[in-house]
Amino acid sequence: MTKWGVFSLSQFPDQSRRVEAFDDDLRFFELGEQLGYDKAWIAEHLFSTYGVVTSTQVYAAAIAQRVKKMRIGMAVVVIPFSHPLRTASDFALIDVLSHGRLDMGVGRAYQPHEFAGLGVPMDKSREMFNEGLDIVLKAWTERRSATRASSGRSPSCGGA
């Protein structure tokens, strides 16, 4: 059976209306659930009005409290922008709070201004992505893992 979802990039050009705009966006997901859609998709972008969700973790948790049946999908979680153990533990908690309705899509990002704004070297994003994703997966699947990325970003992790 085909599954259908709704996606919001959360574009709010009028920054003076952010509170109302996020409220409207959350109601959009509630309406999607009422209409029978199966999934709520969200994206992460930084330093622009082209998508103003700066933390898919926070927004996914908010959506999980507003919809009770829809799965919640990330399009995407940018692995190089966060500590991989924080990413693993935050999304593990959201999965629990949503009663197992979390689908986590991952990526590297592509906009130079986002890398520059965070001080993350864009030319290292592939390496950081590969190492970070490995650490996230190990945190979710191994009881105790002494994993350290070659970038030095990751101390030992313990079953997030």
Backbone as JSON Lines, residues from 0, in Angstrom:
{"i":0,"aa":"M","n":[0.83,-1.18,0.0],"ca":[0.0,0.0,0.0],"c":[0.89,1.26,0.0]}
{"i":1,"aa":"T","n":[0.54,2.2,-0.82],"ca":[1.28,3.46,-0.9],"c":[1.06,4.27,0.37]}
{"i":2,"aa":"K","n":[2.14,4.84,0.88],"ca":[2.08,5.73,2.04],"c":[2.27,7.16,1.56]}
{"i":3,"aa":"W","n":[1.59,8.09,2.17],"ca":[1.67,9.49,1.79],"c":[2.09,10.32,2.99]}
{"i":4,"aa":"G","n":[2.86,11.35,2.71],"ca":[3.3,12.24,3.77],"c":[3.15,13.69,3.4]}
{"i":5,"aa":"V","n":[3.3,14.53,4.4],"ca":[3.31,15.97,4.18],"c":[4.69,16.49,4.57]}
{"i":6,"aa":"F","n":[5.15,17.53,3.87],"ca":[6.48,18.09,4.1],"c":[6.36,19.59,4.29]}
{"i":7,"aa":"S","n":[7.07,20.09,5.28],"ca":[7.15,21.54,5.45],"c":[8.61,21.94,5.55]}
{"i":8,"aa":"L","n":[8.99,22.87,4.71],"ca":[10.32,23.45,4.78],"c":[10.36,24.55,5.83]}
{"i":9,"aa":"S","n":[9.18,24.93,6.31],"ca":[9.06,25.96,7.35],"c":[9.74,27.26,6.92]}
{"i":10,"aa":"Q","n":[9.29,27.78,5.8],"ca":[9.82,29.05,5.29],"c":[8.97,30.2,5.84]}
{"i":11,"aa":"F","n":[9.6,31.06,6.6],"ca":[8.89,32.19,7.18],"c":[9.63,33.48,6.84]}
{"i":12,"aa":"P","n":[9.4,34.05,5.66],"ca":[10.13,35.26,5.27],"c":[9.91,36.43,6.23]}
{"i":13,"aa":"D","n":[8.71,36.51,6.82],"ca":[8.42,37.58,7.77],"c":[8.8,37.11,9.17]}
{"i":14,"aa":"Q","n":[10.04,37.4,9.55],"ca":[10.56,36.91,10.83],"c":[9.83,37.49,12.03]}
{"i":15,"aa":"S","n":[9.08,38.57,11.84],"ca":[8.33,39.14,12.96],"c":[7.14,38.27,13.35]}
{"i":16,"aa":"R","n":[6.79,37.32,12.5],"ca":[5.66,36.41,12.77],"c":[6.11,34.99,13.1]}
{"i":17,"aa":"R","n":[7.31,34.81,13.59],"ca":[7.83,33.45,13.81],"c":[6.94,32.61,14.7]}
{"i":18,"aa":"V","n":[6.46,33.15,15.81],"ca":[5.64,32.37,16.74],"c":[4.38,31.89,16.03]}
{"i":19,"aa":"E","n":[3.67,32.81,15.39],"ca":[2.44,32.44,14.68],"c":[2.74,31.48,13.53]}
{"i":20,"aa":"A","n":[3.84,31.7,12.85],"ca":[4.19,30.84,11.72],"c":[4.48,29.41,12.17]}
{"i":21,"aa":"F","n":[5.21,29.25,13.27],"ca":[5.44,27.89,13.78],"c":[4.14,27.26,14.25]}
{"i":22,"aa":"D","n":[3.27,28.03,14.89],"ca":[1.97,27.49,15.29],"c":[1.19,27.01,14.06]}
{"i":23,"aa":"D","n":[1.19,27.83,13.0],"ca":[0.52,27.43,11.75],"c":[1.14,26.16,11.18]}
{"i":24,"aa":"D","n":[2.46,26.09,11.2],"ca":[3.16,24.92,10.67],"c":[2.79,23.66,11.45]}
{"i":25,"aa":"L","n":[2.73,23.76,12.76],"ca":[2.35,22.6,13.58],"c":[0.9,22.2,13.31]}
{"i":26,"aa":"R","n":[0.02,23.18,13.12],"ca":[-1.37,22.85,12.76],"c":[-1.44,22.17,11.39]}
{"i":27,"aa":"F","n":[-0.53,22.53,10.48],"ca":[-0.44,21.87,9.18],"c":[-0.22,20.36,9.36]}
{"i":28,"aa":"F","n":[0.67,19.99,10.27],"ca":[0.92,18.57,10.51],"c":[-0.29,17.9,11.17]}
{"i":29,"aa":"E","n":[-0.95,18.6,12.08],"ca":[-2.17,18.06,12.69],"c":[-3.24,17.82,11.62]}
{"i":30,"aa":"L","n":[-3.41,18.77,10.72],"ca":[-4.37,18.62,9.63],"c":[-3.99,17.45,8.74]}
{"i":31,"aa":"G","n":[-2.7,17.32,8.45],"ca":[-2.25,16.18,7.65],"c":[-2.64,14.86,8.29]}
{"i":32,"aa":"E","n":[-2.49,14.76,9.59],"ca":[-2.89,13.53,10.28],"c":[-4.4,13.32,10.19]}
{"i":33,"aa":"Q","n":[-5.18,14.39,10.4],"ca":[-6.64,14.29,10.3],"c":[-7.09,13.84,8.92]}
{"i":34,"aa":"L","n":[-6.34,14.23,7.89],"ca":[-6.68,13.87,6.51],"c":[-6.15,12.49,6.12]}
{"i":35,"aa":"G","n":[-5.45,11.82,7.04],"ca":[-5.01,10.46,6.78],"c":[-3.6,10.3,6.25]}
{"i":36,"aa":"Y","n":[-2.82,11.36,6.23],"ca":[-1.43,11.23,5.79],"c":[-0.64,10.43,6.81]}
{"i":37,"aa":"D","n":[0.38,9.73,6.33],"ca":[1.13,8.79,7.16],"c":[2.39,9.36,7.8]}
{"i":38,"aa":"K","n":[2.94,10.42,7.22],"ca":[4.23,10.89,7.71],"c":[4.33,12.41,7.64]}
{"i":39,"aa":"A","n":[5.0,12.97,8.64],"ca":[5.34,14.39,8.68],"c":[6.83,14.52,8.4]}
{"i":40,"aa":"W","n":[7.19,15.23,7.35],"ca":[8.6,15.42,6.98],"c":[9.03,16.84,7.31]}
{"i":41,"aa":"I","n":[10.24,16.97,7.87],"ca":[10.8,18.29,8.19],"c":[12.25,18.36,7.72]}
{"i":42,"aa":"A","n":[12.73,19.59,7.55],"ca":[14.11,19.81,7.1],"c":[14.81,20.76,8.06]}
{"i":43,"aa":"E","n":[16.13,20.73,8.02],"ca":[16.97,21.59,8.86],"c":[17.78,22.53,7.97]}
{"i":44,"aa":"H","n":[17.71,23.82,8.27],"ca":[18.54,24.81,7.59],"c":[18.94,25.88,8.59]}
{"i":45,"aa":"L","n":[20.1,26.45,8.38],"ca":[20.64,27.45,9.3],"c":[20.96,28.75,8.57]}
{"i":46,"aa":"F","n":[20.81,29.85,9.28],"ca":[21.25,31.17,8.8],"c":[20.53,31.66,7.55]}
{"i":47,"aa":"S","n":[19.24,31.34,7.41],"ca":[18.48,31.85,6.27],"c":[16.99,31.74,6.56]}
{"i":48,"aa":"T","n":[16.19,32.32,5.69],"ca":[14.74,32.14,5.8],"c":[14.29,30.97,4.92]}
{"i":49,"aa":"Y","n":[15.23,30.32,4.24],"ca":[14.94,29.13,3.44],"c":[14.91,27.94,4.4]}
{"i":50,"aa":"G","n":[13.82,27.83,5.1],"ca":[13.72,26.81,6.13],"c":[14.34,27.35,7.41]}
{"i":51,"aa":"V","n":[13.53,27.53,8.42],"ca":[14.03,28.14,9.66],"c":[14.09,27.16,10.82]}
{"i":52,"aa":"V","n":[13.91,25.87,10.56],"ca":[14.07,24.88,11.61],"c":[15.56,24.65,11.79]}
{"i":53,"aa":"T","n":[16.1,25.15,12.86],"ca":[17.54,25.03,13.12],"c":[17.87,23.79,13.92]}
{"i":54,"aa":"S","n":[16.86,23.09,14.42],"ca":[17.07,21.86,15.17],"c":[15.94,20.89,14.87]}
{"i":55,"aa":"T","n":[16.23,19.9,14.04],"ca":[15.19,18.9,13.76],"c":[14.84,18.13,15.03]}
{"i":56,"aa":"Q","n":[15.79,18.04,15.98],"ca":[15.51,17.36,17.24],"c":[14.36,18.05,17.98]}
{"i":57,"aa":"V","n":[14.49,19.33,18.17],"ca":[13.48,20.09,18.91],"c":[12.15,20.06,18.16]}
{"i":58,"aa":"Y","n":[12.2,20.27,16.85],"ca":[10.95,20.34,16.09],"c":[10.27,18.97,16.01]}
{"i":59,"aa":"A","n":[11.03,17.92,15.85],"ca":[10.44,16.57,15.83],"c":[9.75,16.26,17.15]}
{"i":60,"aa":"A","n":[10.36,16.67,18.26],"ca":[9.74,16.44,19.57],"c":[8.43,17.21,19.69]}
{"i":61,"aa":"A","n":[8.4,18.44,19.17],"ca":[7.17,19.23,19.2],"c":[6.09,18.58,18.35]}
{"i":62,"aa":"I","n":[6.46,18.13,17.17],"ca":[5.49,17.48,16.28],"c":[4.97,16.2,16.92]}
{"i":63,"aa":"A","n":[5.85,15.44,17.57],"ca":[5.45,14.18,18.21],"c":[4.38,14.4,19.27]}
{"i":64,"aa":"Q","n":[4.38,15.56,19.89],"ca":[3.37,15.85,20.9],"c":[2.05,16.33,20.28]}
{"i":65,"aa":"R","n":[2.08,16.72,19.02],"ca":[0.88,17.25,18.36],"c":[0.16,16.21,17.51]}
{"i":66,"aa":"V","n":[0.9,15.25,16.96],"ca":[0.29,14.19,16.15],"c":[0.54,12.87,16.85]}
{"i":67,"aa":"K","n":[-0.4,11.96,16.77],"ca":[-0.29,10.72,17.55],"c":[-0.14,9.47,16.7]}
{"i":68,"aa":"K","n":[-0.38,9.57,15.4],"ca":[-0.28,8.39,14.53],"c":[0.79,8.54,13.45]}
{"i":69,"aa":"M","n":[0.97,9.74,12.95],"ca":[1.93,9.96,11.86],"c":[3.35,9.64,12.31]}
{"i":70,"aa":"R","n":[4.12,9.08,11.4],"ca":[5.55,8.94,11.61],"c":[6.18,10.31,11.36]}
{"i":71,"aa":"I","n":[7.34,10.54,11.93],"ca":[8.02,11.83,11.81],"c":[9.37,11.59,11.15]}
{"i":72,"aa":"G","n":[9.57,12.21,10.0],"ca":[10.79,11.97,9.24],"c":[11.65,13.22,9.09]}
{"i":73,"aa":"M","n":[12.95,13.03,9.16],"ca":[13.91,14.11,8.97],"c":[14.42,14.07,7.54]}
{"i":74,"aa":"A","n":[14.44,15.23,6.89],"ca":[14.95,15.31,5.53],"c":[15.85,16.54,5.4]}
{"i":75,"aa":"V","n":[16.97,16.58,6.02],"ca":[17.73,15.52,6.69],"c":[18.32,16.07,7.98]}
{"i":76,"aa":"V","n":[18.84,15.15,8.8],"ca":[19.68,15.53,9.93],"c":[21.1,15.68,9.38]}
{"i":77,"aa":"V","n":[21.7,16.84,9.6],"ca":[23.02,17.12,9.04],"c":[24.07,16.63,10.04]}
{"i":78,"aa":"I","n":[24.61,15.46,9.78],"ca":[25.55,14.8,10.69],"c":[26.79,15.66,11.0]}
{"i":79,"aa":"P","n":[27.43,16.32,10.04],"ca":[28.64,17.08,10.37],"c":[28.4,18.3,11.28]}
{"i":80,"aa":"F","n":[27.15,18.73,11.46],"ca":[26.89,19.94,12.23],"c":[26.69,19.7,13.72]}
{"i":81,"aa":"S","n":[26.64,18.47,14.17],"ca":[26.4,18.19,15.58],"c":[27.31,17.07,16.06]}
{"i":82,"aa":"H","n":[27.54,17.05,17.34],"ca":[28.32,15.96,17.93],"c":[27.53,14.66,17.74]}
{"i":83,"aa":"P","n":[28.14,13.61,17.21],"ca":[27.4,12.39,16.9],"c":[26.75,11.73,18.11]}
{"i":84,"aa":"L","n":[27.35,11.83,19.27],"ca":[26.72,11.23,20.45],"c":[25.49,12.03,20.88]}
{"i":85,"aa":"R","n":[25.55,13.34,20.73],"ca":[24.37,14.16,21.01],"c":[23.27,13.81,20.01]}
{"i":86,"aa":"T","n":[23.63,13.68,18.75],"ca":[22.66,13.3,17.73],"c":[22.03,11.96,18.07]}
{"i":87,"aa":"A","n":[22.84,10.97,18.41],"ca":[22.33,9.63,18.74],"c":[21.4,9.68,19.94]}
{"i":88,"aa":"S","n":[21.82,10.36,20.99],"ca":[21.0,10.36,22.21],"c":[19.73,11.18,22.03]}
{"i":89,"aa":"D","n":[19.81,12.33,21.35],"ca":[18.61,13.14,21.13],"c":[17.56,12.38,20.33]}
{"i":90,"aa":"F","n":[17.98,11.75,19.24],"ca":[17.0,11.06,18.41],"c":[16.52,9.75,19.03]}
{"i":91,"aa":"A","n":[17.34,9.12,19.85],"ca":[16.86,7.94,20.59],"c":[15.75,8.36,21.55]}
{"i":92,"aa":"L","n":[15.93,9.49,22.22],"ca":[14.9,9.99,23.14],"c":[13.63,10.37,22.39]}
{"i":93,"aa":"I","n":[13.76,11.04,21.26],"ca":[12.58,11.41,20.47],"c":[11.85,10.16,19.99]}
{"i":94,"aa":"D","n":[12.59,9.12,19.62],"ca":[11.95,7.88,19.2],"c":[11.12,7.3,20.34]}
{"i":95,"aa":"V","n":[11.64,7.36,21.56],"ca":[10.89,6.87,22.72],"c":[9.66,7.75,22.96]}
{"i":96,"aa":"L","n":[9.85,9.07,22.98],"ca":[8.74,9.99,23.24],"c":[7.64,9.89,22.18]}
{"i":97,"aa":"S","n":[8.01,9.53,20.96],"ca":[7.03,9.41,19.88],"c":[6.47,8.0,19.77]}
{"i":98,"aa":"H","n":[6.85,7.13,20.7],"ca":[6.41,5.73,20.68],"c":[6.86,5.02,19.41]}
{"i":99,"aa":"G","n":[8.12,5.26,19.03],"ca":[8.71,4.54,17.9],"c":[8.31,5.05,16.54]}
{"i":100,"aa":"R","n":[7.91,6.3,16.43],"ca":[7.44,6.83,15.15],"c":[8.47,7.68,14.42]}
{"i":101,"aa":"L","n":[9.74,7.58,14.79],"ca":[10.77,8.44,14.2],"c":[11.47,7.75,13.03]}
{"i":102,"aa":"D","n":[11.61,8.46,11.92],"ca":[12.4,8.02,10.78],"c":[13.47,9.08,10.55]}
{"i":103,"aa":"M","n":[14.72,8.69,10.67],"ca":[15.81,9.66,10.61],"c":[16.56,9.56,9.29]}
{"i":104,"aa":"G","n":[16.38,10.56,8.44],"ca":[17.18,10.67,7.23],"c":[18.42,11.5,7.55]}
{"i":105,"aa":"V","n":[19.54,11.13,6.98],"ca":[20.8,11.83,7.29],"c":[21.45,12.36,6.02]}
{"i":106,"aa":"G","n":[22.26,13.4,6.19],"ca":[22.97,13.97,5.05],"c":[24.14,14.83,5.5]}
{"i":107,"aa":"R","n":[24.79,15.47,4.51],"ca":[26.01,16.25,4.77],"c":[25.8,17.75,4.67]}
{"i":108,"aa":"A","n":[24.74,18.22,4.1],"ca":[24.47,19.63,3.82],"c":[25.2,20.05,2.55]}
{"i":109,"aa":"Y","n":[24.83,21.2,2.03],"ca":[25.4,21.64,0.75],"c":[25.56,23.15,0.64]}
{"i":110,"aa":"Q","n":[25.09,23.89,1.62],"ca":[25.14,25.34,1.5],"c":[26.36,25.9,2.22]}
{"i":111,"aa":"P","n":[27.28,26.53,1.49],"ca":[28.52,27.03,2.09],"c":[28.31,27.95,3.29]}
{"i":112,"aa":"H","n":[27.26,28.78,3.25],"ca":[27.05,29.71,4.37],"c":[26.72,28.99,5.67]}
{"i":113,"aa":"E","n":[26.12,27.8,5.58],"ca":[25.84,27.04,6.81],"c":[27.14,26.52,7.42]}
{"i":114,"aa":"F","n":[28.02,25.99,6.59],"ca":[29.32,25.52,7.08],"c":[30.11,26.69,7.67]}
{"i":115,"aa":"A","n":[30.16,27.8,6.94],"ca":[30.92,28.96,7.41],"c":[30.36,29.49,8.73]}
{"i":116,"aa":"G","n":[29.05,29.55,8.83],"ca":[28.42,30.07,10.04],"c":[28.71,29.24,11.28]}
{"i":117,"aa":"L","n":[28.92,27.95,11.09],"ca":[29.22,27.06,12.21],"c":[30.72,26.82,12.39]}
{"i":118,"aa":"G","n":[31.51,27.31,11.44],"ca":[32.95,27.07,11.52],"c":[33.32,25.63,11.22]}
{"i":119,"aa":"V","n":[32.49,24.96,10.42],"ca":[32.74,23.57,10.03],"c":[33.35,23.59,8.63]}
{"i":120,"aa":"P","n":[34.51,22.95,8.44],"ca":[35.13,22.95,7.11],"c":[34.33,22.11,6.11]}
{"i":121,"aa":"M","n":[33.82,22.76,5.09],"ca":[33.0,22.07,4.09],"c":[33.77,20.96,3.39]}
{"i":122,"aa":"D","n":[35.08,21.15,3.18],"ca":[35.87,20.15,2.49],"c":[36.09,18.89,3.34]}
{"i":123,"aa":"K","n":[35.72,18.93,4.6],"ca":[35.84,17.75,5.48],"c":[34.48,17.1,5.74]}
{"i":124,"aa":"S","n":[33.43,17.59,5.08],"ca":[32.08,17.12,5.41],"c":[31.87,15.64,5.11]}
{"i":125,"aa":"R","n":[32.48,15.12,4.04],"ca":[32.32,13.7,3.74],"c":[32.93,12.84,4.85]}
{"i":126,"aa":"E","n":[34.15,13.18,5.26],"ca":[34.82,12.44,6.33],"c":[34.03,12.57,7.64]}
{"i":127,"aa":"M","n":[33.6,13.77,7.96],"ca":[32.84,13.99,9.2],"c":[31.51,13.24,9.16]}
{"i":128,"aa":"F","n":[30.86,13.21,7.99],"ca":[29.61,12.48,7.85],"c":[29.83,10.99,8.09]}
{"i":129,"aa":"N","n":[30.81,10.41,7.4],"ca":[31.06,8.97,7.53],"c":[31.4,8.59,8.96]}
{"i":130,"aa":"E","n":[32.29,9.35,9.59],"ca":[32.66,9.06,10.98],"c":[31.49,9.27,11.93]}
{"i":131,"aa":"G","n":[30.78,10.37,11.74],"ca":[29.66,10.67,12.62],"c":[28.56,9.65,12.53]}
{"i":132,"aa":"L","n":[28.21,9.24,11.31],"ca":[27.15,8.24,11.14],"c":[27.57,6.91,11.76]}
{"i":133,"aa":"D","n":[28.83,6.53,11.6],"ca":[29.33,5.31,12.22],"c":[29.16,5.36,13.74]}
{"i":134,"aa":"I","n":[29.47,6.49,14.32],"ca":[29.35,6.65,15.78],"c":[27.89,6.61,16.21]}
{"i":135,"aa":"V","n":[27.0,7.28,15.46],"ca":[25.57,7.26,15.78],"c":[25.06,5.82,15.76]}
{"i":136,"aa":"L","n":[25.38,5.09,14.7],"ca":[24.91,3.7,14.59],"c":[25.46,2.82,15.7]}
{"i":137,"aa":"K","n":[26.73,3.0,16.03],"ca":[27.32,2.22,17.13],"c":[26.67,2.57,18.47]}
{"i":138,"aa":"A","n":[26.38,3.83,18.67],"ca":[25.73,4.24,19.92],"c":[24.37,3.58,20.06]}
{"i":139,"aa":"W","n":[23.68,3.37,18.94],"ca":[22.36,2.76,18.98],"c":[22.41,1.24,19.07]}
{"i":140,"aa":"T","n":[23.51,0.63,18.67],"ca":[23.52,-0.84,18.55],"c":[24.49,-1.55,19.48]}
{"i":141,"aa":"E","n":[25.45,-0.84,20.04],"ca":[26.43,-1.49,20.91],"c":[26.23,-1.02,22.33]}
{"i":142,"aa":"R","n":[26.35,-1.95,23.26],"ca":[26.16,-1.62,24.68],"c":[27.17,-0.58,25.13]}
{"i":143,"aa":"R","n":[28.41,-0.79,24.81],"ca":[29.46,0.18,25.16],"c":[30.46,0.18,24.02]}
{"i":144,"aa":"S","n":[30.72,1.34,23.48],"ca":[31.62,1.43,22.34],"c":[32.67,2.5,22.63]}
{"i":145,"aa":"A","n":[33.92,2.14,22.48],"ca":[35.01,3.1,22.67],"c":[35.43,3.63,21.31]}
{"i":146,"aa":"T","n":[34.57,4.42,20.72],"ca":[34.8,4.92,19.37],"c":[35.23,6.38,19.44]}
{"i":147,"aa":"R","n":[36.28,6.69,18.72],"ca":[36.71,8.09,18.6],"c":[36.95,8.38,17.13]}
{"i":148,"aa":"A","n":[36.31,9.42,16.66],"ca":[36.53,9.84,15.29],"c":[37.94,10.38,15.14]}
{"i":149,"aa":"S","n":[38.5,10.24,13.96],"ca":[39.85,10.76,13.74],"c":[39.88,12.28,13.92]}
{"i":150,"aa":"S","n":[38.73,12.92,13.79],"ca":[38.66,14.37,14.02],"c":[38.71,14.7,15.5]}
{"i":151,"aa":"G","n":[38.62,13.67,16.36],"ca":[38.67,13.87,17.8],"c":[37.36,14.36,18.39]}
{"i":152,"aa":"R","n":[36.27,14.31,17.61],"ca":[34.99,14.84,18.07],"c":[34.29,13.94,19.06]}
{"i":153,"aa":"S","n":[34.68,12.68,19.19],"ca":[33.83,11.74,19.9],"c":[34.53,10.94,20.97]}
{"i":154,"aa":"P","n":[34.19,11.18,22.22],"ca":[34.68,10.3,23.28],"c":[33.9,9.0,23.26]}
{"i":155,"aa":"S","n":[34.2,8.09,24.18],"ca":[33.49,6.81,24.19],"c":[32.0,7.05,24.35]}
{"i":156,"aa":"C","n":[31.22,6.17,23.75],"ca":[29.77,6.31,23.85],"c":[29.21,5.07,24.51]}
{"i":157,"aa":"G","n":[28.13,5.24,25.21],"ca":[27.55,4.12,25.92],"c":[26.08,3.94,25.65]}
{"i":158,"aa":"G","n":[25.75,3.22,24.6],"ca":[24.39,2.79,24.33],"c":[23.31,3.84,24.48]}
{"i":159,"aa":"A","n":[23.38,4.89,23.68],"ca":[22.4,5.98,23.77],"c":[20.99,5.47,23.62]}
